[in-house]
PDB file of C-alpha atoms in Angstrom:
ATOM      1  CA  MET A   1     105.222  17.863 -40.612  1.00 95.00           C
ATOM      2  CA  LYS A   2     106.469  14.312 -40.624  1.00 92.00           C
ATOM      3  CA  TYR A   3     105.437  11.652 -43.092  1.00 93.00           C
ATOM      4  CA  SER A   4     105.914   8.073 -44.133  1.00 91.00           C
ATOM      5  CA  GLU A   5     105.015   6.097 -47.236  1.00 94.00           C
ATOM      6  CA  ALA A   6     102.988   2.881 -47.366  1.00 97.00           C
ATOM      7  CA  ARG A   7     101.622   0.433 -49.920  1.00 98.00           C
ATOM      8  CA  LEU A   8      97.971  -0.542 -50.156  1.00 98.00           C
ATOM      9  CA  GLY A   9      97.460  -4.158 -49.094  1.00 98.00           C
ATOM     10  CA  ARG A  10      94.299  -6.185 -48.668  1.00 98.00           C
ATOM     11  CA  MET A  11      90.845  -4.658 -48.343  1.00 98.00           C
ATOM     12  CA  PHE A  12      88.136  -6.046 -46.078  1.00 98.00           C
ATOM     13  CA  ILE A  13      84.407  -5.466 -45.830  1.00 98.00           C
ATOM     14  CA  ILE A  14      83.270  -6.068 -42.263  1.00 98.00           C
ATOM     15  CA  ARG A  15      79.808  -6.166 -40.713  1.00 98.00           C
ATOM     16  CA  LEU A  16      79.710  -5.488 -36.991  1.00 98.00           C
ATOM     17  CA  GLU A  17      76.715  -6.955 -35.179  1.00 98.00           C
ATOM     18  CA  ASP A  18      74.277  -5.635 -32.585  1.00 98.00           C
ATOM     19  CA  GLY A  19      75.856  -5.088 -29.170  1.00 98.00           C
ATOM     20  CA  GLU A  20      79.495  -5.438 -30.265  1.00 98.00           C
ATOM     21  CA  ILE A  21      81.995  -2.790 -29.147  1.00 98.00           C
ATOM     22  CA  LEU A  22      83.398  -1.036 -32.200  1.00 98.00           C
ATOM     23  CA  HIS A  23      87.087  -0.608 -31.315  1.00 98.00           C
ATOM     24  CA  GLU A  24      87.362  -4.034 -29.652  1.00 98.00           C
ATOM     25  CA  GLN A  25      86.009  -5.842 -32.715  1.00 98.00           C
ATOM     26  CA  ILE A  26      88.171  -3.952 -35.221  1.00 98.00           C
ATOM     27  CA  GLU A  27      91.345  -4.456 -33.167  1.00 98.00           C
ATOM     28  CA  GLU A  28      90.563  -8.172 -32.752  1.00 98.00           C
ATOM     29  CA  PHE A  29      89.952  -8.469 -36.504  1.00 98.00           C
ATOM     30  CA  ALA A  30      93.313  -6.808 -37.173  1.00 98.00           C
ATOM     31  CA  ARG A  31      95.094  -9.191 -34.767  1.00 98.00           C
ATOM     32  CA  THR A  32      93.409 -12.254 -36.273  1.00 98.00           C
ATOM     33  CA  HIS A  33      94.290 -11.218 -39.838  1.00 98.00           C
ATOM     34  CA  ALA A  34      97.851  -9.991 -39.043  1.00 98.00           C
ATOM     35  CA  ILE A  35      97.032  -6.385 -39.971  1.00 98.00           C
ATOM     36  CA  ALA A  36      99.547  -3.995 -38.443  1.00 97.00           C
ATOM     37  CA  ALA A  37      98.376  -0.780 -40.135  1.00 98.00           C
ATOM     38  CA  ALA A  38      95.189   0.281 -41.885  1.00 98.00           C
ATOM     39  CA  ALA A  39      92.791   3.061 -42.808  1.00 98.00           C
ATOM     40  CA  VAL A  40      89.193   2.470 -41.699  1.00 98.00           C
ATOM     41  CA  ILE A  41      85.803   3.935 -42.567  1.00 98.00           C
ATOM     42  CA  ALA A  42      82.555   3.037 -40.809  1.00 98.00           C
ATOM     43  CA  LEU A  43      78.860   3.827 -40.998  1.00 98.00           C
ATOM     44  CA  GLY A  44      75.775   2.579 -39.270  1.00 98.00           C
ATOM     45  CA  GLY A  45      74.099   2.964 -35.912  1.00 98.00           C
ATOM     46  CA  ILE A  46      75.310   3.112 -32.304  1.00 98.00           C
ATOM     47  CA  ASP A  47      73.321   2.345 -29.203  1.00 98.00           C
ATOM     48  CA  GLU A  48      72.418   4.408 -26.176  1.00 98.00           C
ATOM     49  CA  GLY A  49      75.092   4.244 -23.491  1.00 98.00           C
ATOM     50  CA  SER A  50      77.887   4.485 -26.065  1.00 98.00           C
ATOM     51  CA  LYS A  51      80.758   6.653 -24.812  1.00 98.00           C
ATOM     52  CA  LEU A  52      82.683   9.231 -26.825  1.00 98.00           C
ATOM     53  CA  VAL A  53      85.715  11.297 -25.889  1.00 97.00           C
ATOM     54  CA  VAL A  54      84.621  14.781 -26.929  1.00 96.00           C
ATOM     55  CA  GLY A  55      87.651  16.946 -26.257  1.00 92.00           C
ATOM     56  CA  PRO A  56      89.877  18.227 -23.514  1.00 92.00           C
ATOM     57  CA  GLU A  57      88.144  19.963 -20.648  1.00 91.00           C
ATOM     58  CA  HIS A  58      90.356  23.078 -20.829  1.00 91.00           C
ATOM     59  CA  GLY A  59      91.981  23.600 -24.233  1.00 89.00           C
ATOM     60  CA  ARG A  60      95.771  23.559 -23.898  1.00 88.00           C
ATOM     61  CA  SER A  61      96.024  23.194 -20.105  1.00 85.00           C
ATOM     62  CA  LYS A  62      98.258  20.502 -18.590  1.00 84.00           C
ATOM     63  CA  PRO A  63      97.546  17.842 -17.628  1.00 85.00           C
ATOM     64  CA  ILE A  64      95.044  17.159 -20.387  1.00 87.00           C
ATOM     65  CA  SER A  65      91.699  16.152 -18.939  1.00 89.00           C
ATOM     66  CA  PRO A  66      89.525  14.338 -21.528  1.00 91.00           C
ATOM     67  CA  MET A  67      85.770  14.860 -21.496  1.00 95.00           C
ATOM     68  CA  GLU A  68      83.400  11.952 -21.993  1.00 96.00           C
ATOM     69  CA  HIS A  69      79.899  12.079 -23.439  1.00 97.00           C
ATOM     70  CA  ILE A  70      77.476   9.190 -22.953  1.00 98.00           C
ATOM     71  CA  LEU A  71      74.759   8.965 -25.596  1.00 98.00           C
ATOM     72  CA  ASP A  72      71.221   8.874 -24.221  1.00 96.00           C
ATOM     73  CA  ASP A  73      69.687   7.271 -27.316  1.00 98.00           C
ATOM     74  CA  VAL A  74      70.462   5.558 -30.630  1.00 98.00           C
ATOM     75  CA  HIS A  75      72.492   7.644 -33.131  1.00 98.00           C
ATOM     76  CA  GLU A  76      73.493   7.305 -36.800  1.00 98.00           C
ATOM     77  CA  ILE A  77      77.247   7.475 -37.396  1.00 98.00           C
ATOM     78  CA  ALA A  78      79.918   8.066 -39.994  1.00 98.00           C
ATOM     79  CA  GLY A  79      83.525   7.597 -38.951  1.00 98.00           C
ATOM     80  CA  VAL A  80      87.120   7.481 -40.124  1.00 98.00           C
ATOM     81  CA  GLY A  81      90.177   6.110 -38.419  1.00 98.00           C
ATOM     82  CA  THR A  82      93.555   4.474 -38.578  1.00 98.00           C
ATOM     83  CA  ILE A  83      95.160   1.387 -37.105  1.00 98.00           C
ATOM     84  CA  PHE A  84      98.835   1.370 -36.128  1.00 98.00           C
ATOM     85  CA  PRO A  85     100.670  -0.909 -33.698  1.00 98.00           C
ATOM     86  CA  ASP A  86     101.597   0.122 -30.165  1.00 96.00           C
ATOM     87  CA  ARG A  87     104.985  -0.597 -28.588  1.00 95.00           C
ATOM     88  CA  ASP A  88     103.908  -4.223 -27.962  1.00 96.00           C
ATOM     89  CA  HIS A  89     102.915  -4.617 -31.641  1.00 96.00           C
ATOM     90  CA  ASN A  90      99.182  -4.705 -30.855  1.00 97.00           C
ATOM     91  CA  PRO A  91      96.957  -2.988 -33.436  1.00 98.00           C
ATOM     92  CA  VAL A  92      95.321   0.134 -31.981  1.00 97.00           C
ATOM     93  CA  LEU A  93      92.328   1.803 -33.624  1.00 98.00           C
ATOM     94  CA  HIS A  94      92.119   5.603 -33.480  1.00 98.00           C
ATOM     95  CA  MET A  95      88.722   6.539 -34.868  1.00 98.00           C
ATOM     96  CA  HIS A  96      86.537   9.600 -34.653  1.00 98.00           C
ATOM     97  CA  ILE A  97      82.863   9.465 -35.508  1.00 98.00           C
ATOM     98  CA  ALA A  98      80.163  12.023 -36.106  1.00 98.00           C
ATOM     99  CA  SER A  99      76.962  10.752 -34.526  1.00 98.00           C
ATOM    100  CA  GLY A 100      73.584  12.315 -35.023  1.00 97.00           C
ATOM    101  CA  ARG A 101      69.981  12.065 -33.959  1.00 97.00           C
ATOM    102  CA  ASN A 102      67.283  14.428 -35.208  1.00 96.00           C
ATOM    103  CA  GLU A 103      68.900  17.871 -35.466  1.00 95.00           C
ATOM    104  CA  SER A 104      71.729  17.197 -33.011  1.00 96.00           C
ATOM    105  CA  THR A 105      75.233  15.954 -33.825  1.00 97.00           C
ATOM    106  CA  ILE A 106      78.161  15.086 -31.581  1.00 97.00           C
ATOM    107  CA  THR A 107      81.649  14.108 -32.718  1.00 98.00           C
ATOM    108  CA  GLY A 108      84.261  12.232 -30.740  1.00 98.00           C
ATOM    109  CA  CYS A 109      86.740   9.390 -30.357  1.00 98.00           C
ATOM    110  CA  VAL A 110      85.447   5.814 -29.911  1.00 98.00           C
ATOM    111  CA  ARG A 111      88.115   4.581 -27.408  1.00 95.00           C
ATOM    112  CA  ARG A 112      85.812   4.597 -24.364  1.00 96.00           C
ATOM    113  CA  GLY A 113      83.304   2.142 -25.866  1.00 97.00           C
ATOM    114  CA  VAL A 114      80.869   2.585 -28.731  1.00 98.00           C
ATOM    115  CA  LYS A 115      78.213  -0.131 -28.917  1.00 98.00           C
ATOM    116  CA  VAL A 116      76.756  -1.217 -32.271  1.00 98.00           C
ATOM    117  CA  TRP A 117      73.023  -0.721 -32.752  1.00 98.00           C
ATOM    118  CA  HIS A 118      71.980  -3.478 -35.187  1.00 98.00           C
ATOM    119  CA  ILE A 119      74.795  -2.971 -37.723  1.00 98.00           C
ATOM    120  CA  ILE A 120      77.904  -0.993 -38.540  1.00 98.00           C
ATOM    121  CA  GLU A 121      79.513  -1.455 -41.936  1.00 98.00           C
ATOM    122  CA  VAL A 122      83.298  -1.121 -42.000  1.00 98.00           C
ATOM    123  CA  ILE A 123      85.724  -0.946 -44.902  1.00 98.00           C
ATOM    124  CA  LEU A 124      89.307  -1.625 -43.833  1.00 99.00           C
ATOM    125  CA  PHE A 125      92.214  -0.774 -46.162  1.00 98.00           C
ATOM    126  CA  GLU A 126      95.420  -2.501 -45.068  1.00 98.00           C
ATOM    127  CA  LEU A 127      98.601  -0.396 -45.252  1.00 98.00           C
ATOM    128  CA  ARG A 128     101.836  -2.294 -45.858  1.00 98.00           C
ATOM    129  CA  ASP A 129     105.526  -1.456 -45.782  1.00 97.00           C
ATOM    130  CA  THR A 130     105.235   1.233 -43.124  1.00 96.00           C
ATOM    131  CA  SER A 131     107.115   1.571 -39.857  1.00 94.00           C
ATOM    132  CA  ALA A 132     104.523   3.957 -38.401  1.00 96.00           C
ATOM    133  CA  SER A 133     103.464   3.090 -34.847  1.00 97.00           C
ATOM    134  CA  ARG A 134     101.790   4.520 -31.755  1.00 96.00           C
ATOM    135  CA  MET A 135     104.084   5.466 -28.888  1.00 95.00           C
ATOM    136  CA  PHE A 136     103.181   6.850 -25.478  1.00 92.00           C
ATOM    137  CA  ASP A 137     103.919  10.578 -25.174  1.00 90.00           C
ATOM    138  CA  THR A 138     104.561  11.727 -21.603  1.00 87.00           C
ATOM    139  CA  GLN A 139     103.675  15.364 -22.416  1.00 85.00           C
ATOM    140  CA  THR A 140     100.119  14.617 -23.553  1.00 85.00           C
ATOM    141  CA  GLY A 141      99.425  11.185 -22.063  1.00 85.00           C
ATOM    142  CA  PHE A 142      98.372  10.005 -25.544  1.00 88.00           C
ATOM    143  CA  GLU A 143      99.700   7.235 -27.743  1.00 92.00           C
ATOM    144  CA  LEU A 144     100.842   9.412 -30.641  1.00 94.00           C
ATOM    145  CA  LEU A 145     101.624   8.381 -34.192  1.00 96.00           C
ATOM    146  CA  GLU A 146     105.391   8.070 -34.682  1.00 95.00           C
ATOM    147  CA  LEU A 147     106.873   7.999 -38.183  1.00 94.00           C
TER     148      LEU A 147
END
């Protein structure tokens, strides 16, 4: 285990609008408001055609081959995530959501493009005084959290 400490900074209440792409809007908001690190929660609806990364194709095999799931209809969502800067100091959102419709639920990462259906409510908690960042890891091909 590795860890780092941070201080709670500003808090923002954000309403994403119909058709917006979740991770693009949150990262742009962070850039505009000079937010380097944050914790994020979200709830609302996502539209058909939204794409989720739903796991590696073959467990621990190398190279890691991500699987993508495209939603065929509107889903309700609840999600949690973090924002930390990449090597170029750009804020990068890492968020997983659980999305459901009727009796079916699918969970995955939003990086491939999740489109807002009418509204998503977001609460963003800025984290200050942390050196945590996302750095590219050649073993996994992911931008991993470095402390």
